[in-house]
Amino acid sequence: MRHVLKLLPFVKPYWQKSVLSLVLLVIVVVLDLAIPRLVQHIIDQGILAGDMEEVWHTFLLMLAISVASTLFAIGNNNFSVQVGEGVARDLREALFLKVQSFSYGNLDRLKTGQLMVRLSSDSGAMLRVVQVSLRIGTRATLLMVGSIALMFITDRHLALVVVPLLLLTSGIIVYFITRMRPLFLTMQQKLDRLNTILQENISGVRVVKAFVRADHEAARFESANEDFTERNIRVVEFLSTMGPALSACINVGIVVVIWAGGVQAMHGEVTIGQIVAFVNYLQTAIGPLMIMTMLANVWAAGIVSAERLNEVLDTVPQVQDAPGAPPLPASARPRVVFEKVGFHYHDSNETIVLEDIDLVAEPGQTVAILGATGAGKSTLVNLIPRFYDPTAGRILIDGQDLRQIQQDSLLDHIGVVPQETVLFSGTVRDNIRYGRPTAGDEEVVAAARAAQAHDFVLELPQGYDTRVEERGVNLSGGQKQRLAIARALLTRPAILILDDSTSAVDVETETKIQEALEAWMEGRTCFVVAQRISTVLKADKIVVIDKGRLAAEGTHRELLQSSPIYQEIYASQLGPGPNGG
Ligand code: ADP
């Protein structure tokens, strides 16, 4: 409940519509509750009294009330839909903006699939909570309370006769709700599992095909699907026993009322009209109880969803600007210094990923980072744009601790080409211009030339105006990487980080890219993560990372003479032997 209440501020902008919707609802309920009263009147004063005029008058009044009630109900409906949809839209927007503010560390914890589910289905669950609260839920509650009150007003003795029955009915409802909650929660979990498998398989369908695992995945999906269906059936079966139980209560109630009422009527204590009205109120009191049990579902789902939404909304970005942190001056010629830097990811059980790294990149230098997979190379370069903060030591740019600089201004100085290329839907030009939408066409072409992308772009059907399809499926891996490099170059960063970003490019093209970069990066500082030693030969400085530690540092020549680990890498890639050549 606490979690649902925490989301209440989202309703605030719509408070007028919410109040209006509730006012209309109250009117609808009052009108609905007036009908049995008029039935009583039409019987006692009209039919039994033989007064046809009274029958007609009352009939017309009932007709008018029914029409008015319908109109007000439509109004209530419209307002509650507007509030519900508005709240859901605002929630989605807040979640979206929140996710944009996340640091890499936050994103590691909340997985893509989970975030998608939260954005779509959890905000949908809140939409239903809002609508139910403004509509059927409140209506049912008011109808029930009103009917019980009116039963007492109609005839206190008869009302007292049905009290035990109402208590029994409430007992049944409480039993159903308490039994249903756990059932419902497991159903929700099964649905989550089904969604996860679905999401993994749809996004990974190519891998599934490549490894001929379709049967395995189908079996996995089938089992989750079956599980969910079975749960669903159990819930529905359970719920369906409730209907007959409550109907039985109503029927017993009617019999009791007619019997007790009949006895009273013989003594002239109640009229036939009163008995009929009473039976009507009994029905309108127990009917909503049934509805409310169904709505318990919506609420149970809403509470679970609210909790998950709050988890996202309450997440604090791990990397934040220090209060009053100044921007990095635009004139910076960055000298990047790592001082005793250590790092571990939060989720990796405190396993040390980087330890005691001391490293200096002078302005204009290209520093190459070499090492086995998993050595910590990407982690090291991810610390420079503050995708993560070091857990020990510090990193300085021009003598300033990164944590004391505005992150946005830091990022303005850094161009990153990540390991995995991400292209957005749009044209090739849009993608290159992503980091600097104001760049002119000549600049786009110049950046594309430097990244060795210009030639292949011209060969595309519409050149720079060719649309990049979803995930860039109409481009090869190497082409995508070159577009990503052009995108980074176009921002003219003072620091360029290439994280294994020529891995899918052939050696010849890679050499061309490097040559072009040399001119382009004049006076700028460059970090190149590489697997291939051919990539790093010309770097001003090569550092070898081994199991998170800096194992060797120097130029190619120096390392070839002094570092056994470098010699080993060199021999395995370029020297004689099975891989050589
Ligand atoms: P490299 O770039 O040298 O291949 P990484 O820097 O990617 O190595 O990874 C270094 C270590 O950190 C590996 O053991 C890897 O499993 C772990 N690691 C990388 N990214 C994460 C992450 N987001 N969360 C937890 N552990 C990670």
Coordinates of C-alpha atoms and ligand atoms in Angstrom, one line a residue:
M1 CA 0.0 0.0 0.0
R2 CA 2.8 2.3 1.0
H3 CA 4.2 1.9 -2.5
V4 CA 0.9 2.9 -4.1
L5 CA 0.6 6.0 -1.9
K6 CA 4.1 7.0 -2.9
L7 CA 2.9 7.3 -6.5
L8 CA 0.1 9.6 -5.4
P9 CA 1.9 12.7 -6.6
F10 CA 1.4 11.5 -10.1
V11 CA -2.3 12.0 -9.7
K12 CA -1.9 15.5 -8.4
P13 CA -1.9 17.3 -11.8
Y14 CA -5.2 15.6 -12.4
W15 CA -6.9 16.3 -9.1
Q16 CA -9.7 18.4 -10.5
K17 CA -10.6 15.8 -13.0
S18 CA -10.4 13.1 -10.3
V19 CA -12.7 15.0 -8.0
L20 CA -15.1 15.7 -10.8
S21 CA -15.1 12.1 -11.7
L22 CA -15.8 11.1 -8.1
V23 CA -18.6 13.7 -7.8
L24 CA -20.3 12.3 -10.9
L25 CA -19.8 8.8 -9.5
V26 CA -21.5 9.8 -6.2
I27 CA -24.4 11.2 -8.2
V28 CA -24.7 8.0 -10.2
V29 CA -24.8 5.9 -7.0
V30 CA -27.4 8.1 -5.4
L31 CA -29.6 7.8 -8.5
D32 CA -29.1 4.1 -8.7
L33 CA -30.0 3.7 -5.0
A34 CA -33.2 5.8 -5.6
I35 CA -34.6 3.2 -8.1
P36 CA -35.6 0.5 -5.5
R37 CA -37.3 3.3 -3.5
L38 CA -39.4 4.3 -6.5
V39 CA -40.2 0.6 -7.2
Q40 CA -41.5 0.5 -3.6
H41 CA -43.6 3.6 -4.3
I42 CA -44.9 2.4 -7.7
I43 CA -46.1 -0.9 -6.0
D44 CA -47.6 0.6 -2.8
Q45 CA -49.0 3.9 -3.9
G46 CA -49.6 3.0 -7.6
I47 CA -50.4 -0.6 -8.3
L48 CA -51.8 -1.7 -4.9
A49 CA -53.6 1.5 -4.5
G50 CA -55.0 1.2 -8.1
D51 CA -53.7 4.7 -8.9
M52 CA -52.6 4.5 -12.5
E53 CA -51.7 8.2 -12.7
E54 CA -49.2 7.6 -9.8
V55 CA -47.8 4.6 -11.7
W56 CA -47.2 6.7 -14.8
H57 CA -45.6 9.5 -12.9
T58 CA -43.3 7.2 -11.0
F59 CA -42.5 5.3 -14.2
L60 CA -41.5 8.5 -16.0
L61 CA -39.4 9.6 -13.1
M62 CA -37.6 6.3 -13.0
L63 CA -37.0 6.6 -16.7
A64 CA -35.6 10.1 -16.3
I65 CA -33.4 8.9 -13.5
S66 CA -32.1 6.0 -15.5
V67 CA -31.2 8.2 -18.4
A68 CA -29.5 10.8 -16.1
S69 CA -27.6 8.0 -14.3
T70 CA -26.3 6.7 -17.7
L71 CA -25.2 10.2 -18.7
F72 CA -23.4 10.9 -15.5
A73 CA -21.8 7.4 -15.7
I74 CA -20.5 8.2 -19.1
G75 CA -19.0 11.5 -17.7
N76 CA -17.4 9.6 -14.9
N77 CA -16.0 7.2 -17.3
N78 CA -14.5 9.8 -19.5
F79 CA -12.8 11.7 -16.7
S80 CA -11.5 8.6 -15.1
V81 CA -10.0 7.4 -18.4
Q82 CA -8.4 10.8 -18.9
V83 CA -6.9 10.7 -15.4
G84 CA -5.7 7.1 -15.7
E85 CA -4.1 7.6 -19.1
G86 CA -2.6 10.9 -18.0
V87 CA -1.0 9.2 -14.9
A88 CA 0.2 6.3 -17.0
R89 CA 1.8 8.7 -19.6
D90 CA 3.5 10.8 -16.8
L91 CA 4.7 7.6 -15.2
R92 CA 6.2 6.3 -18.4
E93 CA 7.9 9.7 -19.0
A94 CA 9.3 9.9 -15.5
L95 CA 10.6 6.3 -15.8
F96 CA 12.1 7.1 -19.2
L97 CA 13.9 10.3 -17.9
K98 CA 15.0 8.4 -14.8
V99 CA 16.6 5.7 -16.9
Q100 CA 18.3 8.3 -19.0
S101 CA 19.9 9.7 -15.8
F102 CA 21.3 6.3 -14.8
S103 CA 25.0 5.6 -14.6
Y104 CA 26.4 2.3 -16.0
G105 CA 26.3 0.9 -12.5
N106 CA 22.6 1.4 -12.2
L107 CA 22.0 -0.1 -15.6
D108 CA 24.0 -3.2 -14.6
R109 CA 21.6 -3.7 -11.7
L110 CA 18.3 -3.0 -13.5
K111 CA 18.4 -5.1 -16.6
T112 CA 17.0 -3.9 -20.0
G113 CA 14.2 -6.5 -20.0
Q114 CA 13.1 -5.5 -16.5
L115 CA 13.1 -1.8 -17.4
M116 CA 11.0 -2.5 -20.5
V117 CA 8.5 -4.5 -18.5
R118 CA 8.4 -1.7 -15.9
L119 CA 7.9 1.0 -18.5
S120 CA 5.1 -0.8 -20.3
S121 CA 3.2 -3.3 -18.1
D122 CA 3.8 -1.9 -14.7
S123 CA 2.7 1.6 -15.7
G124 CA -0.3 -0.2 -17.3
A125 CA -1.1 -1.9 -14.0
M126 CA -1.1 1.6 -12.3
L127 CA -3.5 2.8 -15.0
R128 CA -5.9 0.1 -14.0
V129 CA -5.6 0.9 -10.3
V130 CA -6.4 4.6 -11.0
Q131 CA -9.4 3.7 -13.2
V132 CA -10.7 1.1 -10.9
S133 CA -10.4 3.5 -8.0
L134 CA -12.2 6.3 -9.8
R135 CA -14.9 3.9 -11.2
I136 CA -16.1 0.4 -10.5
G137 CA -14.2 0.1 -7.2
T138 CA -15.6 3.2 -5.5
R139 CA -18.9 2.7 -7.1
A140 CA -19.2 -0.8 -5.7
T141 CA -18.1 0.4 -2.2
L142 CA -20.6 3.2 -2.2
L143 CA -23.4 1.0 -3.6
M144 CA -22.8 -1.5 -0.9
V145 CA -22.7 0.9 2.0
G146 CA -25.6 2.8 0.6
S147 CA -27.7 -0.3 0.1
I148 CA -27.0 -1.5 3.7
A149 CA -28.0 1.9 5.1
L150 CA -31.1 1.9 3.0
M151 CA -32.1 -1.6 4.1
F152 CA -32.1 -0.3 7.6
I153 CA -34.1 2.7 6.6
T154 CA -36.6 0.6 4.7
D155 CA -37.2 -1.8 7.5
R156 CA -35.0 -2.2 10.6
H157 CA -36.4 -5.6 11.6
L158 CA -35.9 -7.1 8.2
A159 CA -32.4 -5.6 8.1
L160 CA -31.5 -7.2 11.4
V161 CA -32.7 -10.5 10.0
V162 CA -30.2 -10.3 7.2
V163 CA -27.3 -9.1 9.3
P164 CA -26.0 -12.6 10.0
L165 CA -26.2 -13.3 6.3
L166 CA -24.2 -10.2 5.4
L167 CA -21.6 -11.2 8.0
L168 CA -21.3 -14.6 6.5
T169 CA -21.0 -13.1 3.0
S170 CA -18.2 -10.8 4.3
G171 CA -16.5 -13.7 5.8
I172 CA -16.6 -15.6 2.5
I173 CA -15.2 -12.5 0.7
V174 CA -12.3 -12.1 3.2
Y175 CA -11.5 -15.8 2.9
F176 CA -11.4 -15.5 -0.9
I177 CA -9.2 -12.4 -0.9
T178 CA -6.7 -13.8 1.6
R179 CA -6.5 -17.1 -0.3
M180 CA -6.3 -15.3 -3.6
R181 CA -3.4 -13.0 -2.9
P182 CA -0.6 -15.7 -2.8
L183 CA -2.2 -17.4 -5.8
F184 CA -2.1 -14.2 -7.6
L185 CA 1.4 -13.3 -6.7
T186 CA 2.7 -16.6 -8.0
M187 CA 0.8 -16.0 -11.1
Q188 CA 2.6 -12.7 -11.5
Q189 CA 5.9 -14.4 -11.0
K190 CA 5.2 -17.0 -13.6
L191 CA 4.2 -14.2 -16.0
D192 CA 7.5 -12.4 -15.2
R193 CA 9.4 -15.6 -16.0
L194 CA 7.5 -16.0 -19.2
N195 CA 8.2 -12.4 -20.2
T196 CA 11.9 -12.8 -19.5
I197 CA 12.2 -15.9 -21.7
L198 CA 10.2 -14.1 -24.4
Q199 CA 12.3 -11.0 -24.3
E200 CA 15.6 -13.0 -24.3
N201 CA 14.4 -15.1 -27.2
I202 CA 13.1 -12.3 -29.3
S203 CA 16.2 -10.2 -28.9
G204 CA 18.5 -13.2 -29.2
V205 CA 16.7 -15.1 -31.9
R206 CA 19.7 -15.0 -34.2
V207 CA 21.9 -16.6 -31.7
V208 CA 19.3 -19.2 -31.0
K209 CA 19.2 -20.0 -34.7
A210 CA 22.9 -20.0 -35.1
F211 CA 23.3 -22.6 -32.4
V212 CA 20.3 -24.6 -33.5
R213 CA 18.8 -24.2 -30.0
A214 CA 15.3 -23.5 -31.2
D215 CA 14.0 -26.8 -29.8
H216 CA 15.6 -26.2 -26.4
E217 CA 14.3 -22.6 -26.3
A218 CA 10.9 -23.8 -27.4
A219 CA 10.8 -26.4 -24.6
R220 CA 11.9 -23.7 -22.1
F221 CA 9.2 -21.4 -23.3
E222 CA 6.6 -24.1 -23.4
S223 CA 7.3 -25.1 -19.8
A224 CA 7.0 -21.4 -18.6
N225 CA 3.9 -20.9 -20.8
E226 CA 2.4 -24.1 -19.4
D227 CA 3.2 -23.1 -15.9
F228 CA 1.6 -19.7 -16.3
T229 CA -1.5 -21.1 -17.9
E230 CA -1.9 -23.7 -15.2
R231 CA -1.6 -20.9 -12.5
N232 CA -4.0 -18.8 -14.4
I233 CA -6.5 -21.7 -14.6
R234 CA -6.1 -22.3 -10.9
V235 CA -6.9 -18.7 -10.1
V236 CA -9.9 -18.6 -12.4
E237 CA -11.2 -21.9 -11.1
F238 CA -10.8 -20.6 -7.6
L239 CA -12.5 -17.3 -8.4
S240 CA -15.3 -19.1 -10.2
T241 CA -16.3 -21.0 -7.0
M242 CA -16.8 -17.6 -5.4
G243 CA -19.6 -16.6 -7.8
P244 CA -21.9 -19.5 -6.9
A245 CA -21.1 -19.1 -3.2
L246 CA -22.2 -15.5 -3.2
S247 CA -25.2 -16.2 -5.4
A248 CA -26.2 -18.8 -2.9
C249 CA -25.9 -16.1 -0.2
I250 CA -28.1 -13.7 -2.2
N251 CA -30.7 -16.4 -2.9
V252 CA -30.8 -17.5 0.8
G253 CA -31.1 -13.8 1.7
I254 CA -34.1 -13.3 -0.7
V255 CA -35.9 -16.4 0.7
V256 CA -35.3 -15.2 4.3
V257 CA -36.5 -11.7 3.4
I258 CA -39.6 -12.9 1.7
W259 CA -40.4 -15.3 4.5
A260 CA -39.7 -12.9 7.3
G261 CA -41.2 -10.0 5.3
G262 CA -44.3 -12.1 4.5
V263 CA -44.9 -12.8 8.2
Q264 CA -44.5 -9.1 9.0
A265 CA -46.7 -8.1 6.0
M266 CA -49.5 -10.3 7.4
H267 CA -49.4 -8.3 10.5
G268 CA -49.4 -5.1 8.4
E269 CA -46.0 -4.1 9.6
V270 CA -44.4 -3.8 6.1
T271 CA -45.8 -3.3 2.7
I272 CA -45.2 -5.4 -0.4
G273 CA -43.4 -2.5 -1.9
Q274 CA -41.0 -2.4 1.0
I275 CA -40.2 -6.1 0.7
V276 CA -39.5 -5.7 -3.0
A277 CA -37.3 -2.6 -2.4
F278 CA -35.5 -4.5 0.4
V279 CA -34.8 -7.5 -1.9
N280 CA -33.4 -5.0 -4.4
Y281 CA -31.1 -3.4 -1.9
L282 CA -29.9 -6.8 -0.7
Q283 CA -28.9 -7.6 -4.3
T284 CA -27.2 -4.3 -4.8
A285 CA -25.3 -4.8 -1.5
I286 CA -24.0 -8.3 -2.3
G287 CA -23.4 -7.8 -6.0
P288 CA -20.7 -5.2 -5.5
L289 CA -19.0 -7.5 -3.0
M290 CA -18.4 -9.9 -5.9
I291 CA -17.0 -7.1 -8.0
M292 CA -14.7 -6.0 -5.2
T293 CA -13.2 -9.4 -4.9
M294 CA -12.4 -9.3 -8.6
L295 CA -10.9 -5.9 -8.1
A296 CA -8.6 -7.2 -5.4
N297 CA -6.7 -8.7 -8.3
V298 CA -6.2 -5.3 -9.8
W299 CA -5.1 -3.9 -6.5
A300 CA -2.7 -6.8 -5.8
A301 CA -1.1 -6.4 -9.2
G302 CA -1.0 -2.6 -8.6
I303 CA 0.8 -3.0 -5.3
V304 CA 3.4 -5.3 -6.9
S305 CA 3.8 -2.9 -9.8
A306 CA 4.0 0.2 -7.6
E307 CA 6.8 -1.4 -5.7
R308 CA 8.7 -2.2 -8.9
L309 CA 8.1 1.3 -10.3
N310 CA 9.3 2.9 -7.1
E311 CA 12.4 0.8 -7.2
V312 CA 13.3 2.5 -10.5
L313 CA 12.1 6.0 -9.5
D314 CA 14.0 5.8 -6.2
T315 CA 17.2 4.8 -7.8
V316 CA 19.9 7.4 -7.3
P317 CA 22.4 7.7 -10.2
Q318 CA 25.6 6.3 -8.9
V319 CA 27.7 8.9 -10.6
Q320 CA 26.6 12.4 -9.8
D321 CA 28.1 15.9 -10.0
A322 CA 29.6 17.2 -6.8
P323 CA 27.8 20.2 -5.6
G324 CA 29.1 23.3 -7.4
A325 CA 31.5 21.3 -9.5
P326 CA 32.9 23.5 -12.3
P327 CA 32.9 22.6 -16.0
L328 CA 36.1 21.5 -17.6
P329 CA 37.5 24.5 -19.5
A330 CA 37.0 24.3 -23.2
S331 CA 40.6 25.0 -23.9
A332 CA 41.8 21.8 -22.1
R333 CA 44.6 19.9 -23.6
P334 CA 44.0 17.0 -21.5
R335 CA 46.7 15.3 -19.5
V336 CA 45.1 12.2 -18.0
V337 CA 46.5 10.7 -14.9
F338 CA 45.5 7.5 -13.1
E339 CA 46.7 7.5 -9.4
K340 CA 46.6 4.2 -7.7
V341 CA 43.2 3.5 -9.2
G342 CA 41.3 0.4 -8.0
F343 CA 37.9 -0.8 -9.1
H344 CA 35.3 -3.5 -8.4
Y345 CA 31.8 -3.9 -9.7
H346 CA 29.2 -3.9 -7.1
D347 CA 27.6 -7.1 -8.2
S348 CA 30.7 -9.1 -8.7
N349 CA 31.1 -10.0 -5.1
E350 CA 33.7 -7.4 -4.6
T351 CA 36.1 -9.2 -6.9
I352 CA 38.8 -6.7 -7.7
V353 CA 38.7 -5.8 -11.4
L354 CA 41.4 -3.1 -11.3
E355 CA 44.1 -2.7 -8.7
D356 CA 46.8 -0.1 -8.2
I357 CA 46.8 1.4 -11.7
D358 CA 49.3 4.3 -12.1
L359 CA 49.2 5.7 -15.6
V360 CA 49.9 9.0 -17.3
A361 CA 48.7 10.0 -20.8
E362 CA 50.3 13.2 -21.9
P363 CA 48.4 15.7 -24.1
G364 CA 48.5 14.4 -27.7
Q365 CA 49.6 10.9 -26.8
T366 CA 48.0 7.8 -28.0
V367 CA 47.9 5.2 -25.2
A368 CA 47.2 1.7 -26.3
I369 CA 45.8 -0.8 -23.8
L370 CA 46.5 -4.5 -24.4
G371 CA 45.6 -7.6 -22.5
A372 CA 43.7 -10.8 -22.5
T373 CA 39.9 -10.8 -22.5
G374 CA 38.5 -10.0 -19.1
A375 CA 41.8 -8.4 -18.0
G376 CA 40.0 -5.1 -17.2
K377 CA 40.8 -3.0 -20.3
S378 CA 37.2 -1.8 -21.0
T379 CA 36.7 -1.1 -17.3
L380 CA 39.8 1.0 -17.3
V381 CA 38.7 3.2 -20.1
N382 CA 35.1 3.4 -18.8
L383 CA 36.5 5.2 -15.8
I384 CA 37.6 8.2 -17.9
P385 CA 34.2 9.5 -18.9
R386 CA 33.0 8.5 -15.4
F387 CA 30.7 5.7 -16.6
Y388 CA 31.8 4.3 -13.3
D389 CA 33.8 6.0 -10.5
P390 CA 37.0 4.3 -9.2
T391 CA 36.5 2.5 -5.9
A392 CA 40.1 3.4 -4.9
G393 CA 42.6 6.1 -6.0
R394 CA 41.6 8.9 -8.4
I395 CA 41.8 10.0 -11.9
L396 CA 42.9 13.5 -12.8
I397 CA 42.4 15.6 -16.0
D398 CA 44.7 18.6 -16.1
G399 CA 45.3 18.2 -12.4
Q400 CA 41.5 18.1 -11.6
D401 CA 39.9 15.1 -9.9
L402 CA 37.2 13.9 -12.3
R403 CA 34.8 13.8 -9.4
Q404 CA 35.1 17.5 -9.0
I405 CA 34.2 18.3 -12.6
Q406 CA 30.7 18.6 -14.1
Q407 CA 30.1 15.3 -15.8
D408 CA 28.3 16.8 -18.9
S409 CA 31.2 19.1 -19.6
L410 CA 33.6 16.2 -19.2
L411 CA 31.6 14.2 -21.7
D412 CA 31.7 17.2 -24.1
H413 CA 35.4 16.7 -24.2
I414 CA 35.4 12.9 -24.7
G415 CA 34.5 10.9 -27.7
V416 CA 33.8 7.2 -27.0
V417 CA 33.5 4.4 -29.5
P418 CA 32.2 1.6 -27.4
Q419 CA 32.9 -2.1 -28.0
E420 CA 29.3 -2.7 -29.1
T421 CA 28.1 -0.4 -31.8
V422 CA 24.7 1.1 -31.3
L423 CA 23.1 2.8 -34.2
F424 CA 19.7 4.4 -34.1
S425 CA 16.9 4.4 -36.6
G426 CA 17.4 7.3 -39.0
T427 CA 19.8 7.9 -41.9
V428 CA 23.5 7.3 -42.0
R429 CA 24.0 11.1 -41.8
D430 CA 21.8 11.3 -38.7
N431 CA 23.8 8.6 -37.0
I432 CA 27.1 10.3 -37.7
R433 CA 25.7 13.6 -36.5
Y434 CA 24.2 12.1 -33.4
G435 CA 26.7 13.7 -31.0
R436 CA 26.7 17.1 -32.8
P437 CA 23.4 17.6 -34.6
T438 CA 24.4 21.0 -35.9
A439 CA 27.5 19.8 -37.8
G440 CA 27.5 20.7 -41.5
D441 CA 27.6 18.2 -44.3
E442 CA 31.3 18.8 -45.1
E443 CA 32.2 18.0 -41.5
V444 CA 30.2 14.8 -41.6
V445 CA 32.0 13.8 -44.8
A446 CA 35.4 14.7 -43.3
A447 CA 34.7 12.6 -40.2
A448 CA 33.5 9.7 -42.4
R449 CA 36.6 10.0 -44.5
A450 CA 38.9 9.8 -41.4
A451 CA 36.9 6.8 -40.2
Q452 CA 37.3 5.2 -43.6
A453 CA 33.5 5.1 -43.9
H454 CA 33.1 7.6 -46.8
D455 CA 33.7 5.2 -49.6
F456 CA 31.3 2.5 -48.5
V457 CA 28.7 5.1 -47.6
L458 CA 28.7 6.4 -51.1
E459 CA 28.1 2.9 -52.4
L460 CA 25.0 2.6 -50.3
P461 CA 21.7 3.0 -52.2
Q462 CA 21.1 6.6 -51.1
G463 CA 24.6 7.4 -49.8
Y464 CA 24.4 9.5 -46.6
D465 CA 20.6 9.5 -46.8
T466 CA 20.4 5.7 -46.6
R467 CA 18.2 4.6 -43.7
V468 CA 19.9 2.5 -41.1
E469 CA 17.5 -0.3 -40.3
E470 CA 16.8 -1.6 -36.8
R471 CA 20.1 -2.4 -35.1
G472 CA 21.8 -1.6 -38.3
V473 CA 21.1 -5.0 -39.9
N474 CA 21.7 -3.5 -43.4
L475 CA 25.3 -2.8 -42.5
S476 CA 28.3 -5.1 -41.8
G477 CA 29.9 -5.2 -38.4
G478 CA 33.0 -3.3 -39.7
Q479 CA 30.8 -0.7 -41.4
K480 CA 28.9 -0.1 -38.3
Q481 CA 32.1 0.3 -36.3
R482 CA 33.4 2.8 -38.8
L483 CA 30.2 4.9 -38.5
A484 CA 30.6 4.8 -34.8
I485 CA 34.1 6.1 -35.1
A486 CA 33.0 8.9 -37.5
R487 CA 30.3 9.8 -34.9
A488 CA 32.9 10.1 -32.2
L489 CA 35.3 12.1 -34.4
L490 CA 32.7 14.6 -35.4
T491 CA 32.4 15.9 -31.9
R492 CA 36.1 16.8 -32.2
P493 CA 36.8 15.4 -28.7
A494 CA 39.9 16.4 -26.7
I495 CA 40.0 12.8 -25.6
L496 CA 39.1 9.9 -27.9
I497 CA 38.5 6.4 -26.5
L498 CA 38.4 3.5 -28.9
D499 CA 37.3 0.4 -27.1
D500 CA 38.3 -2.4 -29.4
S501 CA 36.4 -0.5 -32.0
T502 CA 38.2 -1.8 -35.1
S503 CA 37.8 -5.5 -34.1
A504 CA 35.5 -6.1 -37.1
V505 CA 37.5 -4.2 -39.6
D506 CA 40.2 -5.8 -41.7
V507 CA 43.8 -5.0 -40.9
E508 CA 44.3 -3.0 -44.0
T509 CA 41.4 -0.7 -43.3
E510 CA 42.4 -0.5 -39.7
T511 CA 45.8 0.8 -40.7
K512 CA 44.2 3.4 -42.9
I513 CA 41.9 4.5 -40.0
Q514 CA 45.0 4.8 -37.8
E515 CA 46.8 6.9 -40.3
A516 CA 43.8 9.2 -40.7
L517 CA 43.4 9.4 -37.0
E518 CA 46.9 10.5 -36.5
A519 CA 46.3 13.7 -38.3
W520 CA 42.8 14.1 -36.9
M521 CA 43.9 13.6 -33.3
E522 CA 46.9 16.0 -33.4
G523 CA 47.2 17.5 -30.0
R524 CA 44.4 15.3 -28.6
T525 CA 44.7 12.4 -26.2
C526 CA 43.7 9.0 -27.4
F527 CA 43.1 5.7 -25.6
V528 CA 42.9 2.6 -27.8
V529 CA 41.9 -0.7 -26.3
A530 CA 43.0 -3.5 -28.6
Q531 CA 43.2 -7.2 -29.0
R532 CA 45.5 -7.2 -32.0
I533 CA 49.1 -6.2 -31.5
S534 CA 49.1 -4.7 -35.0
T535 CA 46.7 -2.1 -33.8
V536 CA 49.0 -0.8 -31.1
L537 CA 52.5 -0.9 -32.8
K538 CA 52.6 2.9 -33.4
A539 CA 51.1 4.0 -30.1
D540 CA 53.2 6.5 -28.0
K541 CA 52.7 4.3 -25.1
I542 CA 51.5 0.7 -24.7
V543 CA 50.2 -0.6 -21.4
V544 CA 49.6 -4.3 -20.8
I545 CA 46.9 -5.1 -18.3
D546 CA 47.0 -8.5 -16.7
K547 CA 44.3 -9.6 -14.3
G548 CA 43.5 -6.0 -13.4
R549 CA 47.1 -5.0 -12.8
L550 CA 49.4 -2.9 -15.0
A551 CA 51.9 -5.6 -16.1
A552 CA 54.1 -3.5 -18.4
E553 CA 54.3 -0.1 -19.9
G554 CA 56.4 1.4 -22.7
T555 CA 56.7 1.7 -26.4
H556 CA 56.6 -1.3 -28.7
R557 CA 60.3 -1.3 -29.0
E558 CA 60.9 -1.0 -25.2
L559 CA 58.3 -3.7 -24.4
L560 CA 59.6 -6.1 -27.0
Q561 CA 63.0 -6.0 -25.2
S562 CA 61.9 -5.8 -21.6
S563 CA 58.5 -7.4 -21.1
P564 CA 58.1 -11.2 -21.2
I565 CA 54.3 -10.9 -21.3
Y566 CA 54.5 -8.5 -24.3
Q567 CA 56.9 -10.8 -26.0
E568 CA 54.5 -13.7 -25.5
I569 CA 51.6 -11.7 -27.0
Y570 CA 53.7 -10.6 -29.8
A571 CA 54.9 -14.1 -30.6
S572 CA 51.4 -15.6 -30.4
Q573 CA 50.1 -13.0 -32.9
L574 CA 52.9 -11.9 -35.2
G575 CA 55.8 -14.3 -34.5
P576 CA 56.3 -17.7 -36.1
G577 CA 54.0 -20.5 -35.1
P578 CA 50.5 -21.7 -35.8
N579 CA 49.0 -18.2 -35.6
G580 CA 51.9 -16.4 -37.1
G581 CA 52.4 -14.8 -40.4
Ligands
ADP1 P1 38.3 -6.6 -21.0 O1 37.9 -5.3 -21.6 O2 39.8 -6.6 -20.7 O3 37.9 -7.8 -21.8 P2 36.5 -6.0 -18.9 O4 37.0 -4.7 -18.4 O5 35.4 -5.9 -19.8 O6 37.7 -6.7 -19.5 O7 36.1 -6.9 -17.7 C1 37.0 -7.1 -16.6 C2 36.3 -8.0 -15.5 O8 35.1 -7.3 -15.0 C3 35.7 -9.3 -16.1 O9 36.0 -10.3 -15.1 C4 34.3 -9.0 -16.3 O10 33.6 -10.2 -16.0 C5 34.0 -8.0 -15.2 N1 32.9 -7.1 -15.6 C6 32.9 -6.4 -16.7 N2 31.8 -5.6 -16.8 C7 31.1 -5.9 -15.7 C8 29.8 -5.4 -15.2 N3 29.1 -4.5 -15.8 N4 29.4 -5.9 -14.0 C9 30.1 -6.8 -13.3 N5 31.3 -7.3 -13.7 C10 31.8 -6.8 -14.9

